[in-house]
Short mmCIF file of C-alpha atoms and ligand atoms in Angstrom, two decimals:
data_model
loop_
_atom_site.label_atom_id
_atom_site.label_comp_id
_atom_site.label_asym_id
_atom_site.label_seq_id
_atom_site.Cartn_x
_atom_site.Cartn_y
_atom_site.Cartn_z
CA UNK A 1 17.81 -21.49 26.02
CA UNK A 2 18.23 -18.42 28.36
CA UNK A 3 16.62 -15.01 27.54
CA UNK A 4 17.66 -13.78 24.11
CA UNK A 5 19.50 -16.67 23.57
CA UNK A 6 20.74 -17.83 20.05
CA UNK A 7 18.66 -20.76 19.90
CA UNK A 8 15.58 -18.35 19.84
CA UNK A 9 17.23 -15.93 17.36
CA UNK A 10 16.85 -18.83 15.03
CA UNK A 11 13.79 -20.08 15.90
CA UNK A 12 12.36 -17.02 15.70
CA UNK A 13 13.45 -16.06 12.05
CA UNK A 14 13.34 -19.53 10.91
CA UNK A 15 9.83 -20.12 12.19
CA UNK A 16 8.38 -16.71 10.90
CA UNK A 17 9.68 -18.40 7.39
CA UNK A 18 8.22 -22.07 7.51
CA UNK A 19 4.91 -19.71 8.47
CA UNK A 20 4.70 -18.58 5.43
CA UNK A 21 5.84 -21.27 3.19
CA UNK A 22 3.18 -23.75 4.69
CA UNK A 23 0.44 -20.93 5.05
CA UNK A 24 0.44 -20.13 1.29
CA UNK A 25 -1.44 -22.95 0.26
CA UNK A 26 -4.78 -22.09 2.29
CA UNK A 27 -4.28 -18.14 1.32
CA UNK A 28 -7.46 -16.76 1.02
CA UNK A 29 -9.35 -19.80 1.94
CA UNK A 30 -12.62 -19.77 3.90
CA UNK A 31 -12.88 -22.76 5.66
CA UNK A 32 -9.83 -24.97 5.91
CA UNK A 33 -10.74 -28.20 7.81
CA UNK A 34 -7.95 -29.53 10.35
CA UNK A 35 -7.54 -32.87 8.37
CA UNK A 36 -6.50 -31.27 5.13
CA UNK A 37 -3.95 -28.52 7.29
CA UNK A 38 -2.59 -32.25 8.86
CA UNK A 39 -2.56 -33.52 5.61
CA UNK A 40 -0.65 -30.67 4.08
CA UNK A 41 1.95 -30.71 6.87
CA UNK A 42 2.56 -34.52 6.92
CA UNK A 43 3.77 -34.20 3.04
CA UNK A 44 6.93 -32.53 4.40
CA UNK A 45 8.07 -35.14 6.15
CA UNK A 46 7.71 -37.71 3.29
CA UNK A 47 11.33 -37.90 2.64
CA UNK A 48 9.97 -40.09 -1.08
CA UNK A 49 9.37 -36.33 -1.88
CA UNK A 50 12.68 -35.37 -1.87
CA UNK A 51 12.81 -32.19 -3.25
CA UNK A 52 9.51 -30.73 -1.79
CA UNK A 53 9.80 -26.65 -1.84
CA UNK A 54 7.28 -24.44 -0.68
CA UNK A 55 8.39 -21.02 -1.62
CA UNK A 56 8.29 -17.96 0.32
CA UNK A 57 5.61 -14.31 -0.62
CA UNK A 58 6.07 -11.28 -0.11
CA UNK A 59 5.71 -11.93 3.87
CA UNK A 60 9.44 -13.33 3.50
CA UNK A 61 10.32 -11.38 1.01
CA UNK A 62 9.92 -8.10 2.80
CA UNK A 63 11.40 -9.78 6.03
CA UNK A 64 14.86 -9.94 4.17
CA UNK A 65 15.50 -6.64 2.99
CA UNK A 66 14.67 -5.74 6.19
CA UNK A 67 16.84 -8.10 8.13
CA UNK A 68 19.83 -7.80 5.39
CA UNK A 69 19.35 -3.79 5.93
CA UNK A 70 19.65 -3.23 9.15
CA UNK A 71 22.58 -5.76 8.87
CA UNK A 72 24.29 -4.11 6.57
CA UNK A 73 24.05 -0.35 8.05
CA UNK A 74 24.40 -1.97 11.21
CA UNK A 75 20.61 -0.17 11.95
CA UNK A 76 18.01 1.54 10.65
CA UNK A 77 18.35 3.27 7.74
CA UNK A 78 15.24 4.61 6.00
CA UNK A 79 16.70 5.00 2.53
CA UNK A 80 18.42 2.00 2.09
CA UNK A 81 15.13 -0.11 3.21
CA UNK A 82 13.09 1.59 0.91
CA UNK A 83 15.76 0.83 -1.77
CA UNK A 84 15.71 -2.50 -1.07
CA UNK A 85 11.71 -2.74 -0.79
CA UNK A 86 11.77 -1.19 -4.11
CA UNK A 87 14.45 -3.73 -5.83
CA UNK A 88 12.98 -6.93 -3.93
CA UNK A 89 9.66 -5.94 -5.68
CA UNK A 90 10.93 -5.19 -9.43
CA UNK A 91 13.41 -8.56 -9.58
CA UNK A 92 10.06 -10.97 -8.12
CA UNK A 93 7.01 -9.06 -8.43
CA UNK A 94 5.10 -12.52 -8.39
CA UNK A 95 5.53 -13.06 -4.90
CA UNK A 96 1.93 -12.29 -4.20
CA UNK A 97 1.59 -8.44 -2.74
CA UNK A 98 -1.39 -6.80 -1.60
CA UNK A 99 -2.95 -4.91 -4.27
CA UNK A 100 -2.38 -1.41 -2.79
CA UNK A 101 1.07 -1.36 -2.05
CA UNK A 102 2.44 -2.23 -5.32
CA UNK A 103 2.16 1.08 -6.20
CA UNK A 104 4.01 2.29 -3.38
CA UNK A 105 6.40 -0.26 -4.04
CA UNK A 106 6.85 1.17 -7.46
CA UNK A 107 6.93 4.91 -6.64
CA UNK A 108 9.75 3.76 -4.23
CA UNK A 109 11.87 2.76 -7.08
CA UNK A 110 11.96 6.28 -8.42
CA UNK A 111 15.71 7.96 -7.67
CA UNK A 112 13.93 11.28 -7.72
CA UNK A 113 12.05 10.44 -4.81
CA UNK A 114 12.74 13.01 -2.02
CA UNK A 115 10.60 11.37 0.91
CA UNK A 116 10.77 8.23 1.10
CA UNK A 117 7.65 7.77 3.45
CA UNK A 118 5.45 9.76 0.96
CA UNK A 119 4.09 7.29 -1.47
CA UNK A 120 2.50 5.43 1.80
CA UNK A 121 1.11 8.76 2.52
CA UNK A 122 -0.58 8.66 -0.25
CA UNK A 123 -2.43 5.18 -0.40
CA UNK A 124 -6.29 4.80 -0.30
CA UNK A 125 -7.44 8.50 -0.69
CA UNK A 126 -4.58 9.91 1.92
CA UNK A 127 -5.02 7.87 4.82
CA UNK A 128 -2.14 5.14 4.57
CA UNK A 129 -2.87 1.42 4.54
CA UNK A 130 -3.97 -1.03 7.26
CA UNK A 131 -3.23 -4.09 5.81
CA UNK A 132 -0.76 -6.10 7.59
CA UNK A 133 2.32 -5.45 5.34
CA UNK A 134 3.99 -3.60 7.86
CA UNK A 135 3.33 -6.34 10.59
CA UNK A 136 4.35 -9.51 8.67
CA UNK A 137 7.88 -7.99 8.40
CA UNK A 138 8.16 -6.66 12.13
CA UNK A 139 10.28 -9.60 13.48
CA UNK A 140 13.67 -8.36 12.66
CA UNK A 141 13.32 -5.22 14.78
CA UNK A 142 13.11 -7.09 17.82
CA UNK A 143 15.99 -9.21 16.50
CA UNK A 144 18.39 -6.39 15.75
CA UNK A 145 17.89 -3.98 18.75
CA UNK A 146 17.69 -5.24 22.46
CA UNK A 147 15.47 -1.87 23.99
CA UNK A 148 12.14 -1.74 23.95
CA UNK A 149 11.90 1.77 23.21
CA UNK A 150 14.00 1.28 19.81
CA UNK A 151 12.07 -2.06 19.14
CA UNK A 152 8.85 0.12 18.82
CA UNK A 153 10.38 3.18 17.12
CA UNK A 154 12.02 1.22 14.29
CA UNK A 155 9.37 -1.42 13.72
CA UNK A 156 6.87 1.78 13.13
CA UNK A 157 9.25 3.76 10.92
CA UNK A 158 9.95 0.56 8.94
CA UNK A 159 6.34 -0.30 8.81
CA UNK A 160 5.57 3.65 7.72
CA UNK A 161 7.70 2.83 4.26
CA UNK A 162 4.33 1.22 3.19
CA UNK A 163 2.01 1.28 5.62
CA UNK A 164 0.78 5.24 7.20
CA UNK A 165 -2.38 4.38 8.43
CA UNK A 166 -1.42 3.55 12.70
CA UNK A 167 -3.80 1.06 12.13
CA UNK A 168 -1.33 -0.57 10.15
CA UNK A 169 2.22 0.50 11.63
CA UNK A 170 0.64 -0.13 15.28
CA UNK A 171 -0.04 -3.73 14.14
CA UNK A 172 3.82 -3.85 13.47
CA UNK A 173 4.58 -2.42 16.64
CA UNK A 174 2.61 -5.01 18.41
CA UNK A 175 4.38 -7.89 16.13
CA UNK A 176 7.47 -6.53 16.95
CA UNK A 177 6.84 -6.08 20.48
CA UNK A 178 5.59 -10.07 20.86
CA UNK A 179 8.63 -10.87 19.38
CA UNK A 180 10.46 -9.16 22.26
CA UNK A 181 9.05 -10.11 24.83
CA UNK A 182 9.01 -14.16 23.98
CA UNK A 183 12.72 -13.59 23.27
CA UNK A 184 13.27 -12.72 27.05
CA UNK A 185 11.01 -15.33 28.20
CA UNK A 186 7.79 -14.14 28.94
CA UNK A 187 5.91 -16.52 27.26
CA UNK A 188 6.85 -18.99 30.54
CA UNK A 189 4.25 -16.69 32.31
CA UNK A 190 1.46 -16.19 29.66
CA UNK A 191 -0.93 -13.67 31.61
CA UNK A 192 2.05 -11.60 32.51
CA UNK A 193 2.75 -11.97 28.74
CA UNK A 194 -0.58 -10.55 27.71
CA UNK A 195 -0.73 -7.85 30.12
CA UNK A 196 2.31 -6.11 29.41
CA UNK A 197 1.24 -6.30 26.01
CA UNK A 198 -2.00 -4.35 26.85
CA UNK A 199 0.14 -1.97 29.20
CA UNK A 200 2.33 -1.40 25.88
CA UNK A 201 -0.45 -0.81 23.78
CA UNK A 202 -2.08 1.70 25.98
CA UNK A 203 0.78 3.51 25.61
CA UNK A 204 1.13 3.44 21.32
CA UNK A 205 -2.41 3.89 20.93
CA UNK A 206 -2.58 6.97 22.91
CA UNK A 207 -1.07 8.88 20.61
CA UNK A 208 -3.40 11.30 19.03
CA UNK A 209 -2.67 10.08 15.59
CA UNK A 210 -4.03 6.88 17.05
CA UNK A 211 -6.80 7.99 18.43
CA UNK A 212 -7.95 9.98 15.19
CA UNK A 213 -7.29 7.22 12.70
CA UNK A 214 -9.50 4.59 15.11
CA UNK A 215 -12.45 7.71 15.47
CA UNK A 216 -12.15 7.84 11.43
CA UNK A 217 -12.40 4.11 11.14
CA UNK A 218 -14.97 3.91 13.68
CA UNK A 219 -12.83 1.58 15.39
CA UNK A 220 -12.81 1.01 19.26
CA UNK A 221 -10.47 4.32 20.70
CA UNK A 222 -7.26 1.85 21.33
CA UNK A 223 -8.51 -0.91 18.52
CA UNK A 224 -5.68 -2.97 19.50
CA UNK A 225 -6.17 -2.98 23.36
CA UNK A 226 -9.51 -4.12 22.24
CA UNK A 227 -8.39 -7.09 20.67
CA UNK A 228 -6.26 -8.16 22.97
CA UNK A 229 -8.33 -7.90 25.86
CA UNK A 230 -10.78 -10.65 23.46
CA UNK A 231 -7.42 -12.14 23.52
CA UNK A 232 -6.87 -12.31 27.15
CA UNK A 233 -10.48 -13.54 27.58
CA UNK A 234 -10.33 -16.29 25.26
CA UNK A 235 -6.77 -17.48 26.40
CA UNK A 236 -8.26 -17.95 29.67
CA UNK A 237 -11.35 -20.24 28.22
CA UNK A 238 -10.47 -24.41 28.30
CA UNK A 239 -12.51 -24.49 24.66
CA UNK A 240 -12.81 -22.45 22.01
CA UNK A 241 -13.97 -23.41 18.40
CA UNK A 242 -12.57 -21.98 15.25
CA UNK A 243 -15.70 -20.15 14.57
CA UNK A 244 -15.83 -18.09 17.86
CA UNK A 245 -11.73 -17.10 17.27
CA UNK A 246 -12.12 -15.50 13.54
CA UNK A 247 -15.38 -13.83 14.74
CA UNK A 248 -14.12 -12.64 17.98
CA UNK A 249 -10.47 -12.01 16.70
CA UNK A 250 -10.93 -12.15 12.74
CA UNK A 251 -8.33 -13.56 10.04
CA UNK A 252 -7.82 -11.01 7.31
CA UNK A 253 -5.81 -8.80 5.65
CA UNK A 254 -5.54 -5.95 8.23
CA UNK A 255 -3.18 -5.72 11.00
CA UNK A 256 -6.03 -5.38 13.41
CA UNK A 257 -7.71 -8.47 11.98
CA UNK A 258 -4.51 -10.31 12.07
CA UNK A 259 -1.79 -9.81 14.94
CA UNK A 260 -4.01 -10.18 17.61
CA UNK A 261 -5.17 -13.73 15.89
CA UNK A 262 -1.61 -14.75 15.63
CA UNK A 263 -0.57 -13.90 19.73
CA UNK A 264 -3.94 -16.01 20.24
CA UNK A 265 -2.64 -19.02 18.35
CA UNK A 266 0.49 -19.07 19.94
CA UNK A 267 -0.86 -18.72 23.53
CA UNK A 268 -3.64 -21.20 22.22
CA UNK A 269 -1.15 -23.91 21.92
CA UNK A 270 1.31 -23.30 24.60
CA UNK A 271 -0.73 -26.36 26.00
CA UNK A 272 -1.32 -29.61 23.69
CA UNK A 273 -4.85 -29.50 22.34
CA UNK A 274 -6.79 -32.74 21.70
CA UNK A 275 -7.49 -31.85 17.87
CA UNK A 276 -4.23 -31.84 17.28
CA UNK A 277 -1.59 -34.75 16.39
CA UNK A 278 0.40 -35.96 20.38
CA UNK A 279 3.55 -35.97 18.82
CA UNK A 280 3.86 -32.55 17.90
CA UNK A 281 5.42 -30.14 20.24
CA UNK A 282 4.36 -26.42 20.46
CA UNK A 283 5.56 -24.85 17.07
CA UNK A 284 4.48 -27.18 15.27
CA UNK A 285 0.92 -27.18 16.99
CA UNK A 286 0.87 -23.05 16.70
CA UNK A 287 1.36 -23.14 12.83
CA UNK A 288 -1.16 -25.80 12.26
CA UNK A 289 -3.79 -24.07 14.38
CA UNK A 290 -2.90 -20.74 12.56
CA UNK A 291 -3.63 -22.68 9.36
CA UNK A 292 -6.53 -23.94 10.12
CA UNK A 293 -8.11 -20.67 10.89
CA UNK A 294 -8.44 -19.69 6.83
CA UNK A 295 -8.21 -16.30 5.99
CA UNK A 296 -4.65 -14.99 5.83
CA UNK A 297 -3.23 -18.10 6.53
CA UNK A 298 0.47 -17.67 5.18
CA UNK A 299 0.94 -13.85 7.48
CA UNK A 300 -1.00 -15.66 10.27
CA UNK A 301 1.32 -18.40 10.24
CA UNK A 302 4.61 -15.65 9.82
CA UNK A 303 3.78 -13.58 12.78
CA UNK A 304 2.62 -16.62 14.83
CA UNK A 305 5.65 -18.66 13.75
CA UNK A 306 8.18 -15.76 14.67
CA UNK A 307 6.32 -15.12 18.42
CA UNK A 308 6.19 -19.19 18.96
CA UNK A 309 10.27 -19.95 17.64
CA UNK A 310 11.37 -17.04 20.13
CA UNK A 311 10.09 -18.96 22.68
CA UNK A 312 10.66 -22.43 22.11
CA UNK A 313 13.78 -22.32 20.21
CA UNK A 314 15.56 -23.77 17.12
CA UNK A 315 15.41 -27.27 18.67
CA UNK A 316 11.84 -27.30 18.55
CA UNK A 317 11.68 -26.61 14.47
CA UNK A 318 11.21 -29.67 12.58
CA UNK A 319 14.12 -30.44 10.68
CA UNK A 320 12.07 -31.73 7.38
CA UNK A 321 9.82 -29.03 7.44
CA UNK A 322 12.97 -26.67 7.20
CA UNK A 323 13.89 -28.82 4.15
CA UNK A 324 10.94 -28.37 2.44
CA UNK A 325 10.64 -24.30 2.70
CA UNK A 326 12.62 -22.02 0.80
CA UNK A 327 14.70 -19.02 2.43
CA UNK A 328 14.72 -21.34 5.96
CA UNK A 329 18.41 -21.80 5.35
CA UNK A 330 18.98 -18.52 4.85
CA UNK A 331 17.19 -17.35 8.00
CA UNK A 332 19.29 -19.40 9.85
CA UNK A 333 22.30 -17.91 9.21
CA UNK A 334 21.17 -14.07 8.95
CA UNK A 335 19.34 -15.19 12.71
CA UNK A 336 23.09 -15.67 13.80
CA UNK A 337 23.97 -12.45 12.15
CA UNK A 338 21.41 -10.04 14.31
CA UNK A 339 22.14 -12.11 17.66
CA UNK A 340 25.74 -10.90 17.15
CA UNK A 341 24.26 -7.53 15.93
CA UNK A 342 21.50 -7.13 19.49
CA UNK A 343 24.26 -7.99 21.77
CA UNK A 344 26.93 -6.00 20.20
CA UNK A 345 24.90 -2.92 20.57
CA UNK A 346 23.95 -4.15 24.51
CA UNK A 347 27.70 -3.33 24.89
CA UNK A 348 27.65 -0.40 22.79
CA UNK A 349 24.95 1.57 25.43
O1 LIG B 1 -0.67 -4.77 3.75
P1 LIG B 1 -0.14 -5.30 2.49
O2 LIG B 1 1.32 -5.30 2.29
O3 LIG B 1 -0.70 -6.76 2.27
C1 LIG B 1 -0.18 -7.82 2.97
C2 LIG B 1 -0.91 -9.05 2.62
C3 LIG B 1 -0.41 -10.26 3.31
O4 LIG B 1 -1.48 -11.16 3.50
C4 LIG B 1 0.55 -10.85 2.32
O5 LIG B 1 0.74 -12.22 2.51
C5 LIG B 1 -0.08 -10.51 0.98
O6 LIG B 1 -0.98 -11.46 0.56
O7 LIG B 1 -0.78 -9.29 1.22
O8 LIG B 1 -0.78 -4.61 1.22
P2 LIG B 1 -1.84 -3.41 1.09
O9 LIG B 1 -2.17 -3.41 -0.34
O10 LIG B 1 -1.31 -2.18 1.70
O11 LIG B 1 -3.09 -3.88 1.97
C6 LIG B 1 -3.70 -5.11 1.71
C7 LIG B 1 -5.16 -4.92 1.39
O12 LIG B 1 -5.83 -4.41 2.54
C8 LIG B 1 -5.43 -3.90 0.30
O13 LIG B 1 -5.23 -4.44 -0.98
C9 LIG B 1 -6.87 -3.53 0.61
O14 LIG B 1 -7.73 -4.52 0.12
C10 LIG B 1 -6.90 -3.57 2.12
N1 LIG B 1 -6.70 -2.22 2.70
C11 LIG B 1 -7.60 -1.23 2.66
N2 LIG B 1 -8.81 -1.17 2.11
C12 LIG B 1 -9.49 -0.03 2.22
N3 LIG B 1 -9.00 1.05 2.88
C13 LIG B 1 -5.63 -1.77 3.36
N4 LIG B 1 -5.81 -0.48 3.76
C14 LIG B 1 -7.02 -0.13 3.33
C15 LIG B 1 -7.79 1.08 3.45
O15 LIG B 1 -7.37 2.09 4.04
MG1 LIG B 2 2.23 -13.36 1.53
MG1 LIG B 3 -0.84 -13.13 3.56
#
């Protein structure tokens, strides 16, 4: 489809979805050989297993009180995501959260609350979290809200609910902004892709907020303009093994260790790769590779899922993998819901 069409809407959501449902079973795993991540995704298309369902985390989770928020308030509305945060977490608290932000999931609950962006404040000793919480559940910003400029201010103030570290919100920021820019297209030309990425970047992580959290972590001065330069470097490199990707790149639990990773698996296999299976087409080969890395496998899979579905579209999502993962159906439609939603306010300007 054309830029911002609704076949990308879809594939986006949808994709970020399947992500996660396929990337929970290697969660946390070190070493996850290709053969078993083939394995694992050839049992959804054994139609003997009828009822196959992978169910969605938190990653998920999160995603749809964001998308069904700034549905329903037609934008975004601090309060009301935090209230739904907050609910999400008490009615299905097993849907495997970090460790830290339960408790700002719980303090969120509280009606006396008066700032809502105060128990993230107060996470690991005052300095906010930089897990990749905020970043898992960027997609729907750049579903919801055609211009750049509000794509970056909403996917940080919706990341800040948890996540005040800019190590973590900045992570969203760069989800979100992925997201955007495969929507229009700009996957077709991948170095342009990457650049304006960096040129983006330069720009977030020259805040001085940035700049103080990254001297405090003794992080590169724009830690994400870092990474994706390793990005750009290894996008432009015929081989790469596993091994050189997570140690270049990483695959953990922070933002920084994580969105990078997933724009490198989706540029990775924009061409077919010979260790993975001819017949699949690029989604499928982006969430297998982002399996195989280990580590984080179910966010990896999310953000990578969400970049790669904005690009190639609904079409290219296999239908019995959709089948197999819970919430896909759902995605679907609510996908529908923000294309109506980014192109009403288009008109609105
Ligand atoms: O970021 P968050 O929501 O976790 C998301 C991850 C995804 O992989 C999901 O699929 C789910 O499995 O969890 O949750 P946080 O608790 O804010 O951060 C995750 C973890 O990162 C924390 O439990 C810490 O181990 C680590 N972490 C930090 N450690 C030290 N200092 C995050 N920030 C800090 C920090 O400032
Ligand atoms: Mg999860
Ligand atoms: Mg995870």
């Amino acid at each position: 489809g054309g830029p911002a069409s609704l076949s990308r809407f879809r594939g986006a959501l949808v994709a970020a979805v399947l992500g996660d449902c396929v990337g929970g079973e290697f969660e946390g795993a070190e070493e996850v050989p290709m053969e078993s991540v083939l394995q694992h995704l050839s049992g959804l298309e054994d139609e003997t297993k009828g009822n196959c369902i992978l169910e969605y985390s938190d990653d998920t989770a999160m995603t749809r009180c964001v998308v069904q928020s700034l549905l329903n308030r037609s934008g975004f509305d601090e309060q009301d995501l935090a209230r739904r945060f907050a609910k999400e977490y008490s009615a299905s608290p097993g849907r495997g959260y970090g460790s830290g932000v339960i408790q700002v999931l719980k303090k969120l609950a509280s009606p006396q609350l008066a700032d809502v962006f105060q128990p993230a404040r107060d996470q690991f000793n005052g300095r906010g979290s930089f897990g990749n919480g905020g970043a898992m559940r960027a997609v729907p910003f750049a579903l919801a809200f055609p211009d750049l400029v509000e794509v970056k201010r909403f996917a940080r103030l919706g990341a800040m609910l948890t996540h005040s570290c800019s190590l973590g919100y900045n992570g969203a920021v760069l989800q979100a902004l992925a997201v955007h820019l495969s929507l229009q297209g700009a996957l077709n030309v991948p170095r342009q892709f990457i650049s304006k990425l960096i040129s983006e970047m330069e720009e977030v992580e020259g805040e001085e907020e940035a700049l103080r959290d990254a001297r405090i972590l003794k992080e590169a001065e724009k830690p994400f303009c870092e990474r994706l330069h390793k990005v750009r470097d290894l996008m432009d490199r015929s081989k790469v093994s596993i091994e050189e990707v997570i140690s270049e790149l990483g695959n953990g639990i922070a933002a920084l260790h994580s969105v990078p990773t997933a724009i490198f698996c989706v540029l990775h296999c924009l061409q077919p790769r010979d260790y993975l299976p001819e017949k699949y087409g690029g989604l499928e080969r982006t969430i297998a590779y982002s399996l195989a890395l280990g580590g984080d496998t179910d966010t990896i899979a999310c953000m990578a899922g969400a970049i790669a579905g904005a690009h190639y579209g609904i079409e290219a999502v296999p239908q019995s993998w959709m089948r197999c993962c819970e919430g896909a159906e759902d995605a679907d439609v609510n996908a529908e819901r923000l294309h109506s939603l980014y192109h009403q306010t288009t008109q609105g300007d």
